[in-house]
Short mmCIF file of C-alpha atoms (C1' of nucleotides) in Angstrom, two decimals:
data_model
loop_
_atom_site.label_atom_id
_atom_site.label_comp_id
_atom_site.label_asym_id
_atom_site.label_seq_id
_atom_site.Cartn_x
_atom_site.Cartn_y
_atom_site.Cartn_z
CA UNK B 1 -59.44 21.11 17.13
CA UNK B 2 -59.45 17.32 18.47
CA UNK B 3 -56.37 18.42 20.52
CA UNK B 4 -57.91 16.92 24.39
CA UNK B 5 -54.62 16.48 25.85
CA UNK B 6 -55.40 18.73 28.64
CA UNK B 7 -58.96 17.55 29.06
CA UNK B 8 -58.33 16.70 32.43
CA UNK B 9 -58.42 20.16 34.38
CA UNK B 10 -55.32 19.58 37.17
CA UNK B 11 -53.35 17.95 34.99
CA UNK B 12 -49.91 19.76 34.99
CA UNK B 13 -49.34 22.31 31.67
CA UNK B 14 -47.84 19.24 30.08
CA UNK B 15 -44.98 20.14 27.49
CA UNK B 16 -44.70 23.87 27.49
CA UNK B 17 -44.01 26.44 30.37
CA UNK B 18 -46.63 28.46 31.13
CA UNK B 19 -46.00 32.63 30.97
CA UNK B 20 -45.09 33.84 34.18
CA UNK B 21 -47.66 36.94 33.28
CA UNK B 22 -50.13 34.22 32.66
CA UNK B 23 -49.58 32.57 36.13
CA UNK B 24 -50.05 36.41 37.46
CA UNK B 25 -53.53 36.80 36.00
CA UNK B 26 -55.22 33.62 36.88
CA UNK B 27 -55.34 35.15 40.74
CA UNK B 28 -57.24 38.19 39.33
CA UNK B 29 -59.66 36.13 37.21
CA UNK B 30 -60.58 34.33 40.07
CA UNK B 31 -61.16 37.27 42.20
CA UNK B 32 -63.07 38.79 39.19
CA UNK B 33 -65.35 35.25 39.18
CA UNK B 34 -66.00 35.72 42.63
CA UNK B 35 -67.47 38.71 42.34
CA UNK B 36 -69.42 37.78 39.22
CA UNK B 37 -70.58 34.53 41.17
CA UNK B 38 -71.88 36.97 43.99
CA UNK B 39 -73.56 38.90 41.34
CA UNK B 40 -75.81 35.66 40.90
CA UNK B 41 -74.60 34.53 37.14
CA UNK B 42 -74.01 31.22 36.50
CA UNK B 43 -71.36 31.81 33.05
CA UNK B 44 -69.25 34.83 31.88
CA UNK B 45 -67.91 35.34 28.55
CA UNK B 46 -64.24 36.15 28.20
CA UNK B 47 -65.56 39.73 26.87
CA UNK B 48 -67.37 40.22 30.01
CA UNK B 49 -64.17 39.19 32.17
CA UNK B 50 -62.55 41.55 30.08
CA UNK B 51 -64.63 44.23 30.82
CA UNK B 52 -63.84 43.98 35.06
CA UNK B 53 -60.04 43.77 34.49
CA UNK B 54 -57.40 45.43 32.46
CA UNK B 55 -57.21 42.90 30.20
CA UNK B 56 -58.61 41.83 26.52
CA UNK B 57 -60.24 38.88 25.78
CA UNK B 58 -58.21 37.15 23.42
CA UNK B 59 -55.70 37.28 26.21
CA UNK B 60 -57.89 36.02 28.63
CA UNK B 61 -58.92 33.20 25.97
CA UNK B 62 -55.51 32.38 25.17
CA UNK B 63 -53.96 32.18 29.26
CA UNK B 64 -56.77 29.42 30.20
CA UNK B 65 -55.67 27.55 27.31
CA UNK B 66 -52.30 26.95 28.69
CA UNK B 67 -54.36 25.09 31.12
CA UNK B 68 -57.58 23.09 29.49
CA UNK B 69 -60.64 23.88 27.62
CA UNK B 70 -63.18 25.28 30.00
CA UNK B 71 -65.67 26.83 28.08
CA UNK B 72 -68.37 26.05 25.60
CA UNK B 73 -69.02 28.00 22.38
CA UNK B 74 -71.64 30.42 22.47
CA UNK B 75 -72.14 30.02 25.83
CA UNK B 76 -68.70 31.64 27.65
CA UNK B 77 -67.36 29.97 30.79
CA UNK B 78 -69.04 28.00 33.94
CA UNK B 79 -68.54 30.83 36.69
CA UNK B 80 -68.29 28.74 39.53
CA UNK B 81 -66.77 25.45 38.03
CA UNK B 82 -63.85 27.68 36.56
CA UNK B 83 -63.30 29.57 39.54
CA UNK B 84 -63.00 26.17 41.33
CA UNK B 85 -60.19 25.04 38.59
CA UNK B 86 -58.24 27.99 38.83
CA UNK B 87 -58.03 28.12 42.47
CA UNK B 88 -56.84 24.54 41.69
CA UNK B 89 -54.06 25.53 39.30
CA UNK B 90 -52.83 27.89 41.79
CA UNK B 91 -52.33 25.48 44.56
CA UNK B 92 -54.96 27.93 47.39
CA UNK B 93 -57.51 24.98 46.90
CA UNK B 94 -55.90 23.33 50.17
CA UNK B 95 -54.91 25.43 52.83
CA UNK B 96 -51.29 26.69 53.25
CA UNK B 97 -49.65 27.38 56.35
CA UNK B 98 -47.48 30.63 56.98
CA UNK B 99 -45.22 31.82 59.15
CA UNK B 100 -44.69 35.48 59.95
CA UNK B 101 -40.97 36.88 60.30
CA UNK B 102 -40.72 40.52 62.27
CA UNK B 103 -43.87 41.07 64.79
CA UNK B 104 -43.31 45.19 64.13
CA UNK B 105 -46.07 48.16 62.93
CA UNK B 106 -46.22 46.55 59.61
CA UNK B 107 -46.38 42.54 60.73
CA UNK B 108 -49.18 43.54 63.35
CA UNK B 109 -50.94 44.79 60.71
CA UNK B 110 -50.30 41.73 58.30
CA UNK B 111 -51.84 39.72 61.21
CA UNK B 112 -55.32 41.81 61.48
CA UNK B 113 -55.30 41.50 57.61
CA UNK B 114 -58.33 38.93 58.11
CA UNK B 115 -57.74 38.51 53.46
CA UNK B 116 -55.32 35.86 54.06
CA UNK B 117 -57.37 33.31 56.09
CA UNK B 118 -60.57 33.98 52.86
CA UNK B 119 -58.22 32.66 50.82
CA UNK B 120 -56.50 29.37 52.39
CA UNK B 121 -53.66 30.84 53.58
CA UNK B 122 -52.88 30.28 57.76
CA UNK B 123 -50.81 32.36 59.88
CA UNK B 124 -50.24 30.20 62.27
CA UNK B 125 -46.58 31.25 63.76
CA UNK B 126 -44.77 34.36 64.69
CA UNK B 127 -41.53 34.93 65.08
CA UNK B 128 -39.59 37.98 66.39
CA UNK B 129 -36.08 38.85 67.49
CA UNK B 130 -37.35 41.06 70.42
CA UNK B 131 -36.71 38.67 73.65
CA UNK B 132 -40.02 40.36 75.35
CA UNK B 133 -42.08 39.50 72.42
CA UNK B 134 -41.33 35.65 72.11
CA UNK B 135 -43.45 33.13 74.67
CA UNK B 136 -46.44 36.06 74.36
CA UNK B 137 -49.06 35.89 71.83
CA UNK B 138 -50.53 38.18 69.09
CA UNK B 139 -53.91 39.77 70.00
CA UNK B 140 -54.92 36.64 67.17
CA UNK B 141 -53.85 34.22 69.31
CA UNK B 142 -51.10 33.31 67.30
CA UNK B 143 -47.37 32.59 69.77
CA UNK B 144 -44.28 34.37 69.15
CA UNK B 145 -41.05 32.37 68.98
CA UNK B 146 -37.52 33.25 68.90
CA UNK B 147 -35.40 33.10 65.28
CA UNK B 148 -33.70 29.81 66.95
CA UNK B 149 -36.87 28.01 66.97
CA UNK B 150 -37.69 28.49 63.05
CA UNK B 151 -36.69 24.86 61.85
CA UNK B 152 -38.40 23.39 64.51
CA UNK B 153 -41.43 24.95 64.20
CA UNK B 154 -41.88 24.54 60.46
CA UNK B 155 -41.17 21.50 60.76
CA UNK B 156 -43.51 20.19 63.38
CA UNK B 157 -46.39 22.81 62.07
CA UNK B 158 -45.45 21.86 58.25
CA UNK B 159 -45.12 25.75 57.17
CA UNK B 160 -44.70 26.42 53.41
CA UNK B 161 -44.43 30.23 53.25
CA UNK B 162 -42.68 32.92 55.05
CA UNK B 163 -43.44 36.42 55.16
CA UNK B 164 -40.75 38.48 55.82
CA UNK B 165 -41.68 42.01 57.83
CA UNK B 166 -38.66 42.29 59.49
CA UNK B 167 -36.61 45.87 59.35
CA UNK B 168 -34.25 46.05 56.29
CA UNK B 169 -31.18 45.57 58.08
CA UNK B 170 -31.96 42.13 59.59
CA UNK B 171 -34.05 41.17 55.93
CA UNK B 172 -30.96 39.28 54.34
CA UNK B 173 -30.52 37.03 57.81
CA UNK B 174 -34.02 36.17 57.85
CA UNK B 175 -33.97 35.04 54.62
CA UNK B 176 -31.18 32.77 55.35
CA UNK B 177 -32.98 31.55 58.03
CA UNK B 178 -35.58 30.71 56.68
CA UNK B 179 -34.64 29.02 53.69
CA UNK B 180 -32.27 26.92 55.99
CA UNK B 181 -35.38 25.86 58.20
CA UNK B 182 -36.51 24.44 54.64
CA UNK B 183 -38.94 27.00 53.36
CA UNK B 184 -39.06 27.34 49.65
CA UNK B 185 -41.48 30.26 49.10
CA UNK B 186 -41.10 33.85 50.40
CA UNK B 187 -42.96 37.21 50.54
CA UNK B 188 -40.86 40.16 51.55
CA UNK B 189 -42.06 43.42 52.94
CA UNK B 190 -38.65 44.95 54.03
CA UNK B 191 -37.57 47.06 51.48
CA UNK B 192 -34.63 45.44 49.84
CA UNK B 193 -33.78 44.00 47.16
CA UNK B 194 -33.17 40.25 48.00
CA UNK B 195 -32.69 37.57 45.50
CA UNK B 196 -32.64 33.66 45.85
CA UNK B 197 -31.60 30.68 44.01
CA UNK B 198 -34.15 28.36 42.63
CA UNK B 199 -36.22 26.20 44.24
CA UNK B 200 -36.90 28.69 46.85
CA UNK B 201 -39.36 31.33 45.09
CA UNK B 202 -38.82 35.23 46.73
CA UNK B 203 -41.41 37.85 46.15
CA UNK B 204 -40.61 41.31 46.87
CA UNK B 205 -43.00 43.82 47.81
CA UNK B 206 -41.38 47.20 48.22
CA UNK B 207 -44.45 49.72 49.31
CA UNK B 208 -41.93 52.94 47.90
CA UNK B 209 -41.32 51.14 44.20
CA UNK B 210 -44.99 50.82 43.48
CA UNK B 211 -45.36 54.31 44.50
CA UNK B 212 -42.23 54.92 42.28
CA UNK B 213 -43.80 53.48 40.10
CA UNK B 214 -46.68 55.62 39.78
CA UNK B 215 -44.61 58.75 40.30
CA UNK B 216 -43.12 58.03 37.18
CA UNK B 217 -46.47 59.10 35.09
CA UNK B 218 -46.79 61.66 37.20
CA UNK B 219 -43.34 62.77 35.62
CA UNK B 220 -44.48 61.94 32.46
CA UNK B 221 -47.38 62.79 31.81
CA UNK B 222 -47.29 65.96 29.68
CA UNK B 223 -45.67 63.42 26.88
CA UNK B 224 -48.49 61.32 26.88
CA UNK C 1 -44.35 41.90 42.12
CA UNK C 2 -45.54 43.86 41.29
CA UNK C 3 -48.83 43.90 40.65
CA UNK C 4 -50.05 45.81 38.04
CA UNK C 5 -50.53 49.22 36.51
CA UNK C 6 -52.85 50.05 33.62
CA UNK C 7 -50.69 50.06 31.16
CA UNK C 8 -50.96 53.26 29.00
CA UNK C 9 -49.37 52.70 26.13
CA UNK C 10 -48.50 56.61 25.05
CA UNK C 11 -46.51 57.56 28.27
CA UNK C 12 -42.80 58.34 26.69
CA UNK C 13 -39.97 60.05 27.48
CA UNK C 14 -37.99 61.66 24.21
CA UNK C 15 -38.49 59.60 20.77
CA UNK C 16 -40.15 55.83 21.27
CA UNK C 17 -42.38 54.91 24.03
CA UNK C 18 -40.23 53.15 27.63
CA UNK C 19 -41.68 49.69 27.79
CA UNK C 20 -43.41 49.93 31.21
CA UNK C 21 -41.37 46.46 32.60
CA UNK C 22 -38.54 48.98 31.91
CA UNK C 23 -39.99 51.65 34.18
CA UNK C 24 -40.87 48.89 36.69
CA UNK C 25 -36.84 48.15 37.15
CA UNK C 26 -35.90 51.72 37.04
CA UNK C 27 -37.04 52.08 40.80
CA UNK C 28 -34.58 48.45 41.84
CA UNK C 29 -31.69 50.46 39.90
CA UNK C 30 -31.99 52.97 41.54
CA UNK C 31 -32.00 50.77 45.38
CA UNK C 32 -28.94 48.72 44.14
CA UNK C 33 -27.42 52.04 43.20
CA UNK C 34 -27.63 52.96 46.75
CA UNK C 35 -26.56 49.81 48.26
CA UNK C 36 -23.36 50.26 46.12
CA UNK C 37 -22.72 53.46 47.03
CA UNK C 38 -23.06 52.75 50.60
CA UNK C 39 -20.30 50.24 49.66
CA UNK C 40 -17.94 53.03 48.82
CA UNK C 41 -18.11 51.87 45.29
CA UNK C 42 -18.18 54.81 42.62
CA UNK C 43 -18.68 52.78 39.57
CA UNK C 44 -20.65 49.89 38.49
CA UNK C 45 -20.35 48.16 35.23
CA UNK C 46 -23.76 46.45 34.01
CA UNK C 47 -22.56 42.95 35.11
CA UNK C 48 -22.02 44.23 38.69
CA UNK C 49 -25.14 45.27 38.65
CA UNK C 50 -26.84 42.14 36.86
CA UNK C 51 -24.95 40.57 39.69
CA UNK C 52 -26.72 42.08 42.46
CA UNK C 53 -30.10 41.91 40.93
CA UNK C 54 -32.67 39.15 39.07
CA UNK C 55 -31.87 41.12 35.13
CA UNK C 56 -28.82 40.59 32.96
CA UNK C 57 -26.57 42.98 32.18
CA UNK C 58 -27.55 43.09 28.53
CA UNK C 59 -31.06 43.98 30.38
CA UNK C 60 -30.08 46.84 31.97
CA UNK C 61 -27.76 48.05 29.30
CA UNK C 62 -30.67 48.34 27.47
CA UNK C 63 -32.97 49.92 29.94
CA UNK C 64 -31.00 52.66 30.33
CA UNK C 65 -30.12 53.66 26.85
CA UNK C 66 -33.97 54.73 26.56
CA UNK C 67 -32.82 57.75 28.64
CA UNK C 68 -30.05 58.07 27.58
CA UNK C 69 -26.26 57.73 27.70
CA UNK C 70 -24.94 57.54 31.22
CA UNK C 71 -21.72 55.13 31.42
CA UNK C 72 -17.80 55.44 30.12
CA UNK C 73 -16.98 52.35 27.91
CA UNK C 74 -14.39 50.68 29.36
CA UNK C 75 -15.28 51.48 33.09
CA UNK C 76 -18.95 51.40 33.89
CA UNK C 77 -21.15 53.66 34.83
CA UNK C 78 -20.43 56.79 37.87
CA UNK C 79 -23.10 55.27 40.45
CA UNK C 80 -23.87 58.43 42.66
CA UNK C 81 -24.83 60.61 39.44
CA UNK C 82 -26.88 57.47 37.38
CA UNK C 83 -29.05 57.29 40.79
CA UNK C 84 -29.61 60.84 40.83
CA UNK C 85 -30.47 60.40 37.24
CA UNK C 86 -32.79 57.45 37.91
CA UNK C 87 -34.40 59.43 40.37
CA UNK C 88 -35.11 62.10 38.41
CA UNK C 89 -36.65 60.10 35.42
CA UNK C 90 -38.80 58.47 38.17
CA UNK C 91 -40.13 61.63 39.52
CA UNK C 92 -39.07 60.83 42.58
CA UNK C 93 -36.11 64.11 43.14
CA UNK C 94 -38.77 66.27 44.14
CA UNK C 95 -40.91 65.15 47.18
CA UNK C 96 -44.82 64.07 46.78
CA UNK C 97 -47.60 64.56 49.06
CA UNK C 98 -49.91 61.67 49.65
CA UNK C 99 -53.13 61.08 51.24
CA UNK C 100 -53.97 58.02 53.32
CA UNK C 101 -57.67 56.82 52.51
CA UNK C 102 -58.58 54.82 55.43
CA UNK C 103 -56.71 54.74 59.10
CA UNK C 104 -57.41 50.83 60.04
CA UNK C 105 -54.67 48.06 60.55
CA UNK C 106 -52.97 48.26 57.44
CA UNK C 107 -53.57 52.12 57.46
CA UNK C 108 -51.89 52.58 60.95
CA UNK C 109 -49.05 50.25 59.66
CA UNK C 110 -48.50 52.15 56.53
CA UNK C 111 -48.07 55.78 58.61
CA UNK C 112 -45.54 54.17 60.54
CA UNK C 113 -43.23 52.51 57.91
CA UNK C 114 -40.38 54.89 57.33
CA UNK C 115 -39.66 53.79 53.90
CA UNK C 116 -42.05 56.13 52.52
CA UNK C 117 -40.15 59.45 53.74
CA UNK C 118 -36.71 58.04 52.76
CA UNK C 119 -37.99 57.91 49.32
CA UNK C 120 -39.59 61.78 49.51
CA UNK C 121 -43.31 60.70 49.88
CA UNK C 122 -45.17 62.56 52.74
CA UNK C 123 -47.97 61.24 53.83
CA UNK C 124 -49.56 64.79 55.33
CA UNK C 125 -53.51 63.80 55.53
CA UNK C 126 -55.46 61.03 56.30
CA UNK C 127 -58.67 60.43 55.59
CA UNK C 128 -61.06 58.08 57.69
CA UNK C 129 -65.37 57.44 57.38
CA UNK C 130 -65.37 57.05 61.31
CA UNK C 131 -66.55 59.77 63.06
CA UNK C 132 -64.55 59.49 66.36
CA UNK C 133 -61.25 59.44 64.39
CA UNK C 134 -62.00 62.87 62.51
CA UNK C 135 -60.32 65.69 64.04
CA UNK C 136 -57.87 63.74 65.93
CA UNK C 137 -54.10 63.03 64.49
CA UNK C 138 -52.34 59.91 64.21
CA UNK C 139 -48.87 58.87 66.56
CA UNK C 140 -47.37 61.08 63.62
CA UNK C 141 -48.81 64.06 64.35
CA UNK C 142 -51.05 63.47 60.39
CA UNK C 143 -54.89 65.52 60.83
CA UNK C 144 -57.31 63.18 60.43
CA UNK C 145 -60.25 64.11 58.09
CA UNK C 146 -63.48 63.40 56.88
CA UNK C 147 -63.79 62.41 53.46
CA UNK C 148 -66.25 64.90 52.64
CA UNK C 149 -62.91 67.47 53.00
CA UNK C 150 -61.82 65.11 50.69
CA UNK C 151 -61.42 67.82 47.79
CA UNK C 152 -60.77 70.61 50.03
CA UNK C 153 -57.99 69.06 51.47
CA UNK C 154 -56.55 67.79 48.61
CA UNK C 155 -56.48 71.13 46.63
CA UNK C 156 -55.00 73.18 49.80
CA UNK C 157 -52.35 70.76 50.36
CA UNK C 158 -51.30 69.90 46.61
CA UNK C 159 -51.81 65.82 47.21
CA UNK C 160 -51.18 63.98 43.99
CA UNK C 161 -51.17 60.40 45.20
CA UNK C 162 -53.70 58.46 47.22
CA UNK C 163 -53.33 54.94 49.09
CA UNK C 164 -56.59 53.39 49.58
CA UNK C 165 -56.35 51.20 52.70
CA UNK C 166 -59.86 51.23 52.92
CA UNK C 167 -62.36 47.48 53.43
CA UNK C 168 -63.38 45.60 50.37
CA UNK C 169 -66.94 46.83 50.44
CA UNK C 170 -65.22 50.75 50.99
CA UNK C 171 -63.15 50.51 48.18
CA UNK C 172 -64.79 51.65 45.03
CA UNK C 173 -66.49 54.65 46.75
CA UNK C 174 -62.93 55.32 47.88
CA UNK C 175 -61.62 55.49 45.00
CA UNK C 176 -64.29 57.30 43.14
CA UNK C 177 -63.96 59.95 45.69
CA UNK C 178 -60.49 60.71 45.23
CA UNK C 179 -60.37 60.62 41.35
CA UNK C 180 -63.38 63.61 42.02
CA UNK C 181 -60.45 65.50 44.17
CA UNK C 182 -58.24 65.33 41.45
CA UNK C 183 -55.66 62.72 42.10
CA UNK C 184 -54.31 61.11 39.20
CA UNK C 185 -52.48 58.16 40.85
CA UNK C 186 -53.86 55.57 43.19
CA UNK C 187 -52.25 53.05 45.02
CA UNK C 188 -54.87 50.59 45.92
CA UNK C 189 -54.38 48.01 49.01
CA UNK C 190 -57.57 46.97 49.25
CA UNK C 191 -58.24 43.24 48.15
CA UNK C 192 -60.54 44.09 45.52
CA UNK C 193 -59.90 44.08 41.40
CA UNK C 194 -60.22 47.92 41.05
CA UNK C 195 -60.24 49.46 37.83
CA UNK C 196 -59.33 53.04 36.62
CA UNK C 197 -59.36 54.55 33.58
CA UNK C 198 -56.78 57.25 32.12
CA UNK C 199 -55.36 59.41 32.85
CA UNK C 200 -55.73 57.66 36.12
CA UNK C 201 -52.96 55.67 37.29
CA UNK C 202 -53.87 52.53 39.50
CA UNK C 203 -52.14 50.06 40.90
CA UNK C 204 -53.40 47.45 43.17
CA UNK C 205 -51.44 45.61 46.08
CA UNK C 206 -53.26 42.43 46.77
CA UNK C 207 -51.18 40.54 49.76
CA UNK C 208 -53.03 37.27 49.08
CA UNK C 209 -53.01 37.62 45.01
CA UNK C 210 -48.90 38.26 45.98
CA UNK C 211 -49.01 34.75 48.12
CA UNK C 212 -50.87 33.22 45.09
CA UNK C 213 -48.13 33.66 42.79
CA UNK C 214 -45.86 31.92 45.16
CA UNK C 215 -48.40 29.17 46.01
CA UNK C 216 -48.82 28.47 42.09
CA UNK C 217 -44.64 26.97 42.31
CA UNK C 218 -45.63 25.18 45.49
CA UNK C 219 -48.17 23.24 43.64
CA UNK C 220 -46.07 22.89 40.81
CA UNK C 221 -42.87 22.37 41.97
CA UNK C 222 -42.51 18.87 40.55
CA UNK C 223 -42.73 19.97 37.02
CA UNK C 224 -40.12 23.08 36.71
"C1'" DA R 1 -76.19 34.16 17.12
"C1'" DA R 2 -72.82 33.91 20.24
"C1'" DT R 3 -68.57 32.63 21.81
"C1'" DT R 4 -64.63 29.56 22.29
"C1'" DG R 5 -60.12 27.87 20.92
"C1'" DT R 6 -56.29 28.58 18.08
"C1'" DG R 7 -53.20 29.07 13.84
"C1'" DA R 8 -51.07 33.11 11.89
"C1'" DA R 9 -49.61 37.74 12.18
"C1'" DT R 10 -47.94 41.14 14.94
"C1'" DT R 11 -45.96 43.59 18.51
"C1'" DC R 12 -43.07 43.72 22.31
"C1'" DC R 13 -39.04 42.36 24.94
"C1'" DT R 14 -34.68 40.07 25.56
"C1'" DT R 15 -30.39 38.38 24.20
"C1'" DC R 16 -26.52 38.09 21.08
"C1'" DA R 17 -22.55 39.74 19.42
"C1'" DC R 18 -19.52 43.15 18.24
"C1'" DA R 19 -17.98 47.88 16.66
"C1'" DG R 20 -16.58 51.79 19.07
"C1'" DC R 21 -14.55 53.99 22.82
"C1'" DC R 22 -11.97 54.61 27.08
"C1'" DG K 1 -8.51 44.84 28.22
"C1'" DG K 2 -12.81 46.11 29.73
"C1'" DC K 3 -17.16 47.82 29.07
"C1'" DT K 4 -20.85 50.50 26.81
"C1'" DG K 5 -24.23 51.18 23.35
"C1'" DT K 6 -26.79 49.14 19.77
"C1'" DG K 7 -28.05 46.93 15.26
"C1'" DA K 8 -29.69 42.48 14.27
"C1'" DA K 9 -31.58 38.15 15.67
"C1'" DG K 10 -34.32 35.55 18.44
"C1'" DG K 11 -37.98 34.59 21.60
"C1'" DA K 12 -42.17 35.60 24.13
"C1'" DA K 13 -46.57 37.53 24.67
"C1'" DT K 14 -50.45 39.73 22.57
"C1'" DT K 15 -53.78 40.45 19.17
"C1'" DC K 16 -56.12 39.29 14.93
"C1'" DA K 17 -59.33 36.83 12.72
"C1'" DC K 18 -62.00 32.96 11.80
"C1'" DA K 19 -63.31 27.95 11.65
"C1'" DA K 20 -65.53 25.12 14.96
"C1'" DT K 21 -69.11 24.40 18.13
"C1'" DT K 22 -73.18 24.92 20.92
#
DNA sequence: AATTGTGAATTCCTTCACAGCC
DNA sequence: GGCTGTGAAGGAATTCACAATT
């Protein structure tokens, strides 16, 4: 298999798109790694990896494929030199800067999530409708600004991402706002179901559809 | 999204086995369902609703025909009585009581979103390691307990789900615990790669791992 | 002996395209 | 005419299985 096109670890996927399932995993193998690297080994096979996540092996083979040859036969993988790659892939090897839309219950407790800043990603503004809010601070340390401020802002603090923890009724103008203030990635908390147009990249996380769907098993599970 | 269930591959309604990405847009139906109605709408055809969401409307054609029949050719399908229908398949008509593991940040936040109740989940115990908190209620009014009460609790109040908002180093005791109770599906927030096996349902919520995915089209914007 | 990397086979999911019905 | 429901086709992702490599 003299097929080295890829031999260089950051180059891009070259000629074919890479599975948007794939893209999914690589976060979890690297988490997985991390824990093996704590753990004090030095390589994991893809069976092993297999064995701390839901996946099989020949899947986990086949997704770091799309992205170089990191391995060596009868050996299994370089723990920390492929954790290293991957975070490379996913673009979390340089730090990101966020800014956080909607300083309510569930963005104060986005802020105290202390997860973010272990993996590269910076809160570092706040913005919130709520005139008594904006000119304060979080307990973080992190300033509040009004909506009006938003290009400003990202532009002078060179923000990437917004998370969007606004209530649902105010999601759909947030998102306008802040894909007009330039941002082209977005996580969203409030619980509908927004859609953009490429480049900008929307997330949803809606807390009630992935208890939905657990529920439906729940339903289900006399069929099973 | 999403992140990601283990995927039990026996879990069907009537004849053949519901892909589970088909269960996973069951639950934005129904939402786009409700949006409609609130329009005053009282039919949708599939491309109104491909319209309103990321599918096509071959997609959700599709989707719905493995539960059955639900539209009039020619017109589209009666909105009020598909979401009821939706609901149903998704277990989600009759209401499910749920146990908070863990009454930090993100567990405060979670007792005060009010998306939860709107989609018939009660939250009616939390459960919390720290001794000061035990016995005392949350804003809501929600008892406090022990996690020792744990299966007591859990058997007196007929709690099927769990959401684990417990620290990393927390979590797989947590979880252990409650699959001991008797719960059968787990929604997991903490940032660790948890893994259950069936009849346990998991699903995991990572916030970063959800930033990752968006992070991964940052760094790789100039090839798409 | 162990394990990767990968063609080939397979399974799963989506899309096409249109007959059937309103 | 408009739209569903669905066989058939096409495409994507997973799994098999094994030659290649250490």
């Amino acid at each position: 298999m003299a097929q080295h096109v890829n031999s260089d670890p950051t180059a891009s996927p070259e000629s074919k798109r890479v599975p948007g399932v794939t893209v999914e995993r690589l976060s979890i193998y690297s988490r997985v790694l991390a824990v093996l690297e704590k753990e004090g080994r030095d390589t994991a096979s893809s069976s092993l990896l297999a064995e701390r996540t839901p996946f099989t092996a020949a899947q986990i083979r086949r997704d770091l494929t799309w992205f170089g040859q990191f391995g060596t036969r009868g050996k299994g993988y370089p723990i920390a030199e492929l954790r290293q790659k991957l975070n490379e892939i996913l673009g979390v090897n340089v730090p990101r800067r966020v800014a956080l839309i909607g300083v309510g219950n569930l963005g104060s407790a986005l802020l105290g999530y202390t997860g973010f800043g272990e993996h590269n990603f910076q809160i570092v503004a706040a913005f919130d409708a709520e005139p008594k809010k904006v000119g304060t601070k979080t307990p973080q340390g992190i300033p509040i600004y009004a909506m009006r401020d938003l290009l400003r802002v990202v532009n002078a603090a060179e923000i990437e991402i917004a998370i969007l923890a606004v209530p649902v009724e105010a999601a759909q103008k947030a998102l306008d706002a802040v894909i007009e203030a330039g941002i082209r990635a977005v996580l969203n908390f409030a619980p509908a179901p927004l859609n953009a147009a490429p480049p900008v990249r929307l997330r949803n996380v809606d807390l009630s559809i992935e208890l939905e769907g657990l529920t439906y098993y729940l339903a289900h599970e006399s069929e099973s």
